[in-house]
Amino acid sequence: NAGVTQTPKFQVLKTGQSMTLQCAQDMNHEYMSWYRQDPGMGLRLIHYSVGAGITDQGEVPNGYNVSRSTTEDFPLRLLSAAPSQTSVYFCASSYLNPRGWDEAFFGQGTRLTVV
Amino acid sequence: KNEVEQSPQNLTAQEGEFITINCSYSVGISALHWLQQHPGGGIVSLFMLSSGKKKHGRLIATINIQEKHSSLHITASHPRDSAVYICAVYGGATNKLIFGTGTLLAVQP
């Protein structure tokens, strides 16, 4: 059982380049989400999905796109990288619980630097 | 003011000490999570609770819904407990998790 697999672990981009961060889970979780973590701030939600074909914006969606064509995969696309997108990115997944988030499983994180 | 506040921000303890990390929140919630982030960066879920108290090994989490406050206790602390501990609340109205900024714990031998 691999859990949540997030790639790559490290990436350096030049301003204006695009890239895709990959996230896959093998637990049949409905809920998947992307966060960014910046110094002195809590994890902030970028985009999330409650099932295949359904995505929605989080707190800081600008500059990022997502899609959910399958239950397993939830890639995050940076359309035109900017230095402000230098951050550590986490993908997370969980079952949907009517009372709230169920136990969350996180990927190992991607440290992205935009120069 | 952040919707989720943790205290202290930094904590240094000696091995064997009893440790308490606090989390206060200002929104109505249906669940609260405690997470642990190790120096390597990985995040793991420790507890999810909506009332009362939960215990797992040397870790104990409590929540007081009326006071909008939760605590994470570590008994007989050990250097391997050194990590960032993050409180997050599920605000049912927003369908999203709101995270605190974390408490950096260092346990010295």
PDB file of C-alpha atoms in Angstrom:
ATOM      1  CA  ASN A   1       0.000   0.000   0.000  1.00  0.00           C
ATOM      2  CA  ALA A   2       1.880   3.080  -1.242  1.00  0.00           C
ATOM      3  CA  GLY A   3      -0.423   5.707   0.325  1.00  0.00           C
ATOM      4  CA  VAL A   4       0.032   9.135  -1.271  1.00  0.00           C
ATOM      5  CA  THR A   5       2.816   9.410  -3.821  1.00  0.00           C
ATOM      6  CA  GLN A   6       3.914  12.930  -4.695  1.00  0.00           C
ATOM      7  CA  THR A   7       6.570  13.806  -7.253  1.00  0.00           C
ATOM      8  CA  PRO A   8       9.021  15.406  -7.695  1.00  0.00           C
ATOM      9  CA  LYS A   9      10.603  16.062  -4.269  1.00  0.00           C
ATOM     10  CA  PHE A  10      12.623  19.027  -5.493  1.00  0.00           C
ATOM     11  CA  GLN A  11      12.290  21.298  -8.508  1.00  0.00           C
ATOM     12  CA  VAL A  12      13.898  24.514  -9.696  1.00  0.00           C
ATOM     13  CA  LEU A  13      12.072  26.504 -12.368  1.00  0.00           C
ATOM     14  CA  LYS A  14      12.806  29.679 -14.233  1.00  0.00           C
ATOM     15  CA  THR A  15      10.208  32.435 -14.173  1.00  0.00           C
ATOM     16  CA  GLY A  16       7.612  31.796 -16.849  1.00  0.00           C
ATOM     17  CA  GLN A  17       8.175  28.043 -17.113  1.00  0.00           C
ATOM     18  CA  SER A  18       5.314  25.637 -16.540  1.00  0.00           C
ATOM     19  CA  MET A  19       5.307  22.309 -14.756  1.00  0.00           C
ATOM     20  CA  THR A  20       3.040  19.692 -13.236  1.00  0.00           C
ATOM     21  CA  LEU A  21       3.301  18.289  -9.724  1.00  0.00           C
ATOM     22  CA  GLN A  22       1.994  14.758  -9.617  1.00  0.00           C
ATOM     23  CA  CYS A  23      -0.103  13.261  -6.822  1.00  0.00           C
ATOM     24  CA  ALA A  24      -1.494   9.735  -6.742  1.00  0.00           C
ATOM     25  CA  GLN A  25      -3.206   7.736  -3.997  1.00  0.00           C
ATOM     26  CA  ASP A  26      -4.159   4.089  -3.907  1.00  0.00           C
ATOM     27  CA  MET A  27      -6.644   4.181  -1.008  1.00  0.00           C
ATOM     28  CA  ASN A  28      -9.740   5.007  -3.055  1.00  0.00           C
ATOM     29  CA  HIS A  29     -10.115   8.323  -1.218  1.00  0.00           C
ATOM     30  CA  GLU A  30     -12.758  10.704  -2.498  1.00  0.00           C
ATOM     31  CA  TYR A  31     -11.142  13.868  -1.149  1.00  0.00           C
ATOM     32  CA  MET A  32      -7.815  15.137  -2.522  1.00  0.00           C
ATOM     33  CA  SER A  33      -6.231  18.526  -2.014  1.00  0.00           C
ATOM     34  CA  TRP A  34      -3.139  20.616  -2.637  1.00  0.00           C
ATOM     35  CA  TYR A  35      -1.537  22.943  -0.091  1.00  0.00           C
ATOM     36  CA  ARG A  36       1.407  25.253  -0.033  1.00  0.00           C
ATOM     37  CA  GLN A  37       3.502  25.829   3.083  1.00  0.00           C
ATOM     38  CA  ASP A  38       5.397  29.078   3.529  1.00  0.00           C
ATOM     39  CA  PRO A  39       7.553  30.180   6.488  1.00  0.00           C
ATOM     40  CA  GLY A  40       5.513  31.637   9.344  1.00  0.00           C
ATOM     41  CA  MET A  41       2.212  30.636   7.778  1.00  0.00           C
ATOM     42  CA  GLY A  42      -0.009  27.627   8.132  1.00  0.00           C
ATOM     43  CA  LEU A  43      -0.680  25.301   5.252  1.00  0.00           C
ATOM     44  CA  ARG A  44      -2.899  27.074   2.748  1.00  0.00           C
ATOM     45  CA  LEU A  45      -5.337  25.310   0.467  1.00  0.00           C
ATOM     46  CA  ILE A  46      -4.773  25.811  -3.263  1.00  0.00           C
ATOM     47  CA  HIS A  47      -7.365  23.511  -4.860  1.00  0.00           C
ATOM     48  CA  TYR A  48      -9.339  20.484  -3.789  1.00  0.00           C
ATOM     49  CA  SER A  49     -11.520  17.754  -5.218  1.00  0.00           C
ATOM     50  CA  VAL A  50     -14.313  15.672  -3.699  1.00  0.00           C
ATOM     51  CA  GLY A  51     -14.343  13.117  -6.480  1.00  0.00           C
ATOM     52  CA  ALA A  52     -13.448  12.387 -10.094  1.00  0.00           C
ATOM     53  CA  GLY A  53     -14.537  15.217 -12.365  1.00  0.00           C
ATOM     54  CA  ILE A  54     -15.117  17.639  -9.461  1.00  0.00           C
ATOM     55  CA  THR A  55     -12.641  20.326  -8.441  1.00  0.00           C
ATOM     56  CA  ASP A  56     -12.915  23.602  -6.570  1.00  0.00           C
ATOM     57  CA  GLN A  57     -10.726  26.498  -5.570  1.00  0.00           C
ATOM     58  CA  GLY A  58      -9.179  26.928  -2.178  1.00  0.00           C
ATOM     59  CA  GLU A  59      -7.704  29.953  -0.483  1.00  0.00           C
ATOM     60  CA  VAL A  60      -4.832  30.667  -2.920  1.00  0.00           C
ATOM     61  CA  PRO A  61      -5.765  29.275  -6.362  1.00  0.00           C
ATOM     62  CA  ASN A  62      -4.303  31.951  -8.655  1.00  0.00           C
ATOM     63  CA  GLY A  63      -1.575  30.663 -10.954  1.00  0.00           C
ATOM     64  CA  TYR A  64      -2.517  27.008 -10.469  1.00  0.00           C
ATOM     65  CA  ASN A  65      -4.766  24.564 -12.316  1.00  0.00           C
ATOM     66  CA  VAL A  66      -5.971  21.117 -11.331  1.00  0.00           C
ATOM     67  CA  SER A  67      -7.969  18.292 -12.848  1.00  0.00           C
ATOM     68  CA  ARG A  68      -9.353  15.017 -11.470  1.00  0.00           C
ATOM     69  CA  SER A  69      -9.951  12.622 -14.315  1.00  0.00           C
ATOM     70  CA  THR A  70      -9.585   9.553 -12.084  1.00  0.00           C
ATOM     71  CA  THR A  71     -10.095   8.872  -8.374  1.00  0.00           C
ATOM     72  CA  GLU A  72      -6.390   8.101  -7.986  1.00  0.00           C
ATOM     73  CA  ASP A  73      -4.693  11.124  -9.567  1.00  0.00           C
ATOM     74  CA  PHE A  74      -4.822  14.843  -8.799  1.00  0.00           C
ATOM     75  CA  PRO A  75      -2.072  16.767 -10.631  1.00  0.00           C
ATOM     76  CA  LEU A  76      -1.301  20.421  -9.903  1.00  0.00           C
ATOM     77  CA  ARG A  77      -0.198  22.574 -12.819  1.00  0.00           C
ATOM     78  CA  LEU A  78       1.761  25.786 -12.573  1.00  0.00           C
ATOM     79  CA  LEU A  79       0.914  27.677 -15.715  1.00  0.00           C
ATOM     80  CA  SER A  80       3.652  30.333 -15.730  1.00  0.00           C
ATOM     81  CA  ALA A  81       5.886  30.088 -12.676  1.00  0.00           C
ATOM     82  CA  ALA A  82       6.588  33.186 -10.619  1.00  0.00           C
ATOM     83  CA  PRO A  83       9.049  33.713  -7.731  1.00  0.00           C
ATOM     84  CA  SER A  84       6.021  34.122  -5.413  1.00  0.00           C
ATOM     85  CA  GLN A  85       5.258  30.448  -6.044  1.00  0.00           C
ATOM     86  CA  THR A  86       8.489  29.383  -4.356  1.00  0.00           C
ATOM     87  CA  SER A  87       7.168  27.185  -1.580  1.00  0.00           C
ATOM     88  CA  VAL A  88       6.790  23.661  -0.297  1.00  0.00           C
ATOM     89  CA  TYR A  89       3.745  21.923  -1.773  1.00  0.00           C
ATOM     90  CA  PHE A  90       1.812  19.068  -0.195  1.00  0.00           C
ATOM     91  CA  CYS A  91      -0.834  16.819  -1.631  1.00  0.00           C
ATOM     92  CA  ALA A  92      -3.263  15.169   0.786  1.00  0.00           C
ATOM     93  CA  SER A  93      -6.127  12.721   0.551  1.00  0.00           C
ATOM     94  CA  SER A  94      -8.811  11.297   2.818  1.00  0.00           C
ATOM     95  CA  TYR A  95     -12.209   9.663   2.880  1.00  0.00           C
ATOM     96  CA  LEU A  96     -15.101  12.083   3.053  1.00  0.00           C
ATOM     97  CA  ASN A  97     -16.780  11.991   6.428  1.00  0.00           C
ATOM     98  CA  PRO A  98     -20.134  13.749   6.835  1.00  0.00           C
ATOM     99  CA  ARG A  99     -18.942  15.114  10.206  1.00  0.00           C
ATOM    100  CA  GLY A 100     -15.751  16.458   8.750  1.00  0.00           C
ATOM    101  CA  TRP A 101     -12.418  15.445   7.302  1.00  0.00           C
ATOM    102  CA  ASP A 102     -11.433  11.898   8.061  1.00  0.00           C
ATOM    103  CA  GLU A 103      -7.798  10.993   8.808  1.00  0.00           C
ATOM    104  CA  ALA A 104      -5.635  12.766   6.256  1.00  0.00           C
ATOM    105  CA  PHE A 105      -2.722  11.195   4.410  1.00  0.00           C
ATOM    106  CA  PHE A 106      -0.040  13.504   3.061  1.00  0.00           C
ATOM    107  CA  GLY A 107       2.512  13.182   0.309  1.00  0.00           C
ATOM    108  CA  GLN A 108       6.177  13.786   1.111  1.00  0.00           C
ATOM    109  CA  GLY A 109       6.109  17.317  -0.242  1.00  0.00           C
ATOM    110  CA  THR A 110       7.706  19.125  -3.176  1.00  0.00           C
ATOM    111  CA  ARG A 111      10.194  21.905  -2.533  1.00  0.00           C
ATOM    112  CA  LEU A 112       9.819  24.270  -5.471  1.00  0.00           C
ATOM    113  CA  THR A 113      12.131  27.193  -6.170  1.00  0.00           C
ATOM    114  CA  VAL A 114      11.332  29.694  -8.917  1.00  0.00           C
ATOM    115  CA  VAL A 115      14.275  31.862  -9.972  1.00  0.00           C
TER     116      VAL A 115
ATOM    117  CA  LYS B   1      -6.165  37.477  13.922  1.00  0.00           C
ATOM    118  CA  ASN B   2      -5.741  33.921  12.633  1.00  0.00           C
ATOM    119  CA  GLU B   3      -8.721  31.625  12.989  1.00  0.00           C
ATOM    120  CA  VAL B   4      -6.445  28.960  14.495  1.00  0.00           C
ATOM    121  CA  GLU B   5      -3.809  30.020  17.004  1.00  0.00           C
ATOM    122  CA  GLN B   6      -1.189  27.729  18.487  1.00  0.00           C
ATOM    123  CA  SER B   7       1.032  28.293  21.496  1.00  0.00           C
ATOM    124  CA  PRO B   8       3.836  28.249  22.084  1.00  0.00           C
ATOM    125  CA  GLN B   9       5.405  28.796  18.662  1.00  0.00           C
ATOM    126  CA  ASN B  10       8.676  27.276  19.825  1.00  0.00           C
ATOM    127  CA  LEU B  11       9.301  24.888  22.688  1.00  0.00           C
ATOM    128  CA  THR B  12      12.513  23.336  23.987  1.00  0.00           C
ATOM    129  CA  ALA B  13      12.272  20.545  26.542  1.00  0.00           C
ATOM    130  CA  GLN B  14      14.563  18.100  28.263  1.00  0.00           C
ATOM    131  CA  GLU B  15      14.101  14.405  27.664  1.00  0.00           C
ATOM    132  CA  GLY B  16      11.498  12.974  30.003  1.00  0.00           C
ATOM    133  CA  GLU B  17       9.551  16.193  30.494  1.00  0.00           C
ATOM    134  CA  PHE B  18       5.771  16.455  30.133  1.00  0.00           C
ATOM    135  CA  ILE B  19       4.906  18.695  27.196  1.00  0.00           C
ATOM    136  CA  THR B  20       1.731  20.615  26.399  1.00  0.00           C
ATOM    137  CA  ILE B  21       0.934  22.364  23.132  1.00  0.00           C
ATOM    138  CA  ASN B  22      -2.198  24.467  22.903  1.00  0.00           C
ATOM    139  CA  CYS B  23      -4.581  25.276  20.075  1.00  0.00           C
ATOM    140  CA  SER B  24      -7.370  27.859  20.160  1.00  0.00           C
ATOM    141  CA  TYR B  25      -9.789  28.500  17.344  1.00  0.00           C
ATOM    142  CA  SER B  26     -12.452  31.068  16.622  1.00  0.00           C
ATOM    143  CA  VAL B  27     -14.721  29.273  14.140  1.00  0.00           C
ATOM    144  CA  GLY B  28     -17.410  26.680  14.620  1.00  0.00           C
ATOM    145  CA  ILE B  29     -15.963  23.280  13.901  1.00  0.00           C
ATOM    146  CA  SER B  30     -16.999  19.688  13.477  1.00  0.00           C
ATOM    147  CA  ALA B  31     -13.550  18.181  13.974  1.00  0.00           C
ATOM    148  CA  LEU B  32     -10.024  19.094  15.007  1.00  0.00           C
ATOM    149  CA  HIS B  33      -6.831  17.443  13.825  1.00  0.00           C
ATOM    150  CA  TRP B  34      -3.356  17.232  15.270  1.00  0.00           C
ATOM    151  CA  LEU B  35      -0.590  16.602  12.754  1.00  0.00           C
ATOM    152  CA  GLN B  36       3.135  16.010  13.101  1.00  0.00           C
ATOM    153  CA  GLN B  37       5.722  17.254  10.627  1.00  0.00           C
ATOM    154  CA  HIS B  38       9.229  15.849  10.969  1.00  0.00           C
ATOM    155  CA  PRO B  39      12.390  17.711   9.936  1.00  0.00           C
ATOM    156  CA  GLY B  40      12.409  15.770   6.662  1.00  0.00           C
ATOM    157  CA  GLY B  41       9.120  17.458   5.833  1.00  0.00           C
ATOM    158  CA  GLY B  42       6.636  14.590   5.839  1.00  0.00           C
ATOM    159  CA  ILE B  43       3.300  15.209   7.588  1.00  0.00           C
ATOM    160  CA  VAL B  44       1.398  12.511   9.446  1.00  0.00           C
ATOM    161  CA  SER B  45      -1.968  12.642  11.112  1.00  0.00           C
ATOM    162  CA  LEU B  46      -1.848  12.008  14.878  1.00  0.00           C
ATOM    163  CA  PHE B  47      -5.443  12.535  15.992  1.00  0.00           C
ATOM    164  CA  MET B  48      -8.824  13.599  14.763  1.00  0.00           C
ATOM    165  CA  LEU B  49     -11.266  14.483  17.527  1.00  0.00           C
ATOM    166  CA  SER B  50     -14.548  16.266  17.978  1.00  0.00           C
ATOM    167  CA  SER B  51     -15.046  15.821  21.732  1.00  0.00           C
ATOM    168  CA  GLY B  52     -13.347  14.575  24.865  1.00  0.00           C
ATOM    169  CA  LYS B  53      -9.959  12.964  24.795  1.00  0.00           C
ATOM    170  CA  LYS B  54      -7.922  10.510  22.745  1.00  0.00           C
ATOM    171  CA  LYS B  55      -4.721   8.688  23.673  1.00  0.00           C
ATOM    172  CA  HIS B  56      -2.146   6.967  21.500  1.00  0.00           C
ATOM    173  CA  GLY B  57       0.955   5.746  23.260  1.00  0.00           C
ATOM    174  CA  ARG B  58       2.592   8.746  24.959  1.00  0.00           C
ATOM    175  CA  LEU B  59       0.399  11.230  23.110  1.00  0.00           C
ATOM    176  CA  ILE B  60      -2.862  12.556  24.516  1.00  0.00           C
ATOM    177  CA  ALA B  61      -5.176  15.018  22.785  1.00  0.00           C
ATOM    178  CA  THR B  62      -8.060  16.794  24.467  1.00  0.00           C
ATOM    179  CA  ILE B  63     -10.679  19.197  23.193  1.00  0.00           C
ATOM    180  CA  ASN B  64     -13.125  21.550  24.903  1.00  0.00           C
ATOM    181  CA  ILE B  65     -15.734  22.551  22.342  1.00  0.00           C
ATOM    182  CA  GLN B  66     -17.349  25.192  24.567  1.00  0.00           C
ATOM    183  CA  GLU B  67     -14.022  26.957  25.153  1.00  0.00           C
ATOM    184  CA  LYS B  68     -12.839  26.343  21.538  1.00  0.00           C
ATOM    185  CA  HIS B  69      -9.569  24.946  22.782  1.00  0.00           C
ATOM    186  CA  SER B  70      -7.535  21.792  22.321  1.00  0.00           C
ATOM    187  CA  SER B  71      -4.313  20.552  23.864  1.00  0.00           C
ATOM    188  CA  LEU B  72      -1.763  17.995  22.772  1.00  0.00           C
ATOM    189  CA  HIS B  73       0.235  16.417  25.575  1.00  0.00           C
ATOM    190  CA  ILE B  74       3.378  14.335  25.276  1.00  0.00           C
ATOM    191  CA  THR B  75       4.351  12.314  28.316  1.00  0.00           C
ATOM    192  CA  ALA B  76       7.956  11.211  28.953  1.00  0.00           C
ATOM    193  CA  SER B  77       9.217  13.199  25.970  1.00  0.00           C
ATOM    194  CA  HIS B  78      12.027  11.816  23.846  1.00  0.00           C
ATOM    195  CA  PRO B  79      14.354  13.411  21.267  1.00  0.00           C
ATOM    196  CA  ARG B  80      12.508  11.533  18.530  1.00  0.00           C
ATOM    197  CA  ASP B  81       9.429  13.616  19.414  1.00  0.00           C
ATOM    198  CA  SER B  82      11.244  16.658  17.994  1.00  0.00           C
ATOM    199  CA  ALA B  83       9.043  17.925  15.179  1.00  0.00           C
ATOM    200  CA  VAL B  84       6.536  20.597  14.234  1.00  0.00           C
ATOM    201  CA  TYR B  85       3.081  19.912  15.646  1.00  0.00           C
ATOM    202  CA  ILE B  86       0.206  21.383  13.672  1.00  0.00           C
ATOM    203  CA  CYS B  87      -3.379  21.935  14.747  1.00  0.00           C
ATOM    204  CA  ALA B  88      -6.054  22.084  12.051  1.00  0.00           C
ATOM    205  CA  VAL B  89      -9.804  22.547  12.328  1.00  0.00           C
ATOM    206  CA  TYR B  90     -12.496  21.495   9.956  1.00  0.00           C
ATOM    207  CA  GLY B  91     -14.843  24.438   9.623  1.00  0.00           C
ATOM    208  CA  GLY B  92     -17.992  22.751   8.469  1.00  0.00           C
ATOM    209  CA  ALA B  93     -19.398  25.881   6.848  1.00  0.00           C
ATOM    210  CA  THR B  94     -16.401  26.166   4.531  1.00  0.00           C
ATOM    211  CA  ASN B  95     -15.793  22.458   3.905  1.00  0.00           C
ATOM    212  CA  LYS B  96     -12.080  23.105   4.289  1.00  0.00           C
ATOM    213  CA  LEU B  97      -9.337  22.544   6.835  1.00  0.00           C
ATOM    214  CA  ILE B  98      -7.873  25.644   8.480  1.00  0.00           C
ATOM    215  CA  PHE B  99      -4.338  25.185   9.761  1.00  0.00           C
ATOM    216  CA  GLY B 100      -2.431  26.762  12.601  1.00  0.00           C
ATOM    217  CA  THR B 101       1.153  27.850  11.976  1.00  0.00           C
ATOM    218  CA  GLY B 102       2.594  25.016  14.034  1.00  0.00           C
ATOM    219  CA  THR B 103       4.660  24.563  17.184  1.00  0.00           C
ATOM    220  CA  LEU B 104       8.316  23.686  16.753  1.00  0.00           C
ATOM    221  CA  LEU B 105       9.302  21.245  19.498  1.00  0.00           C
ATOM    222  CA  ALA B 106      12.906  20.335  20.266  1.00  0.00           C
ATOM    223  CA  VAL B 107      13.537  17.677  22.901  1.00  0.00           C
ATOM    224  CA  GLN B 108      17.113  17.609  24.105  1.00  0.00           C
ATOM    225  CA  PRO B 109      18.755  14.464  25.518  1.00  0.00           C
TER     226      PRO B 109
END
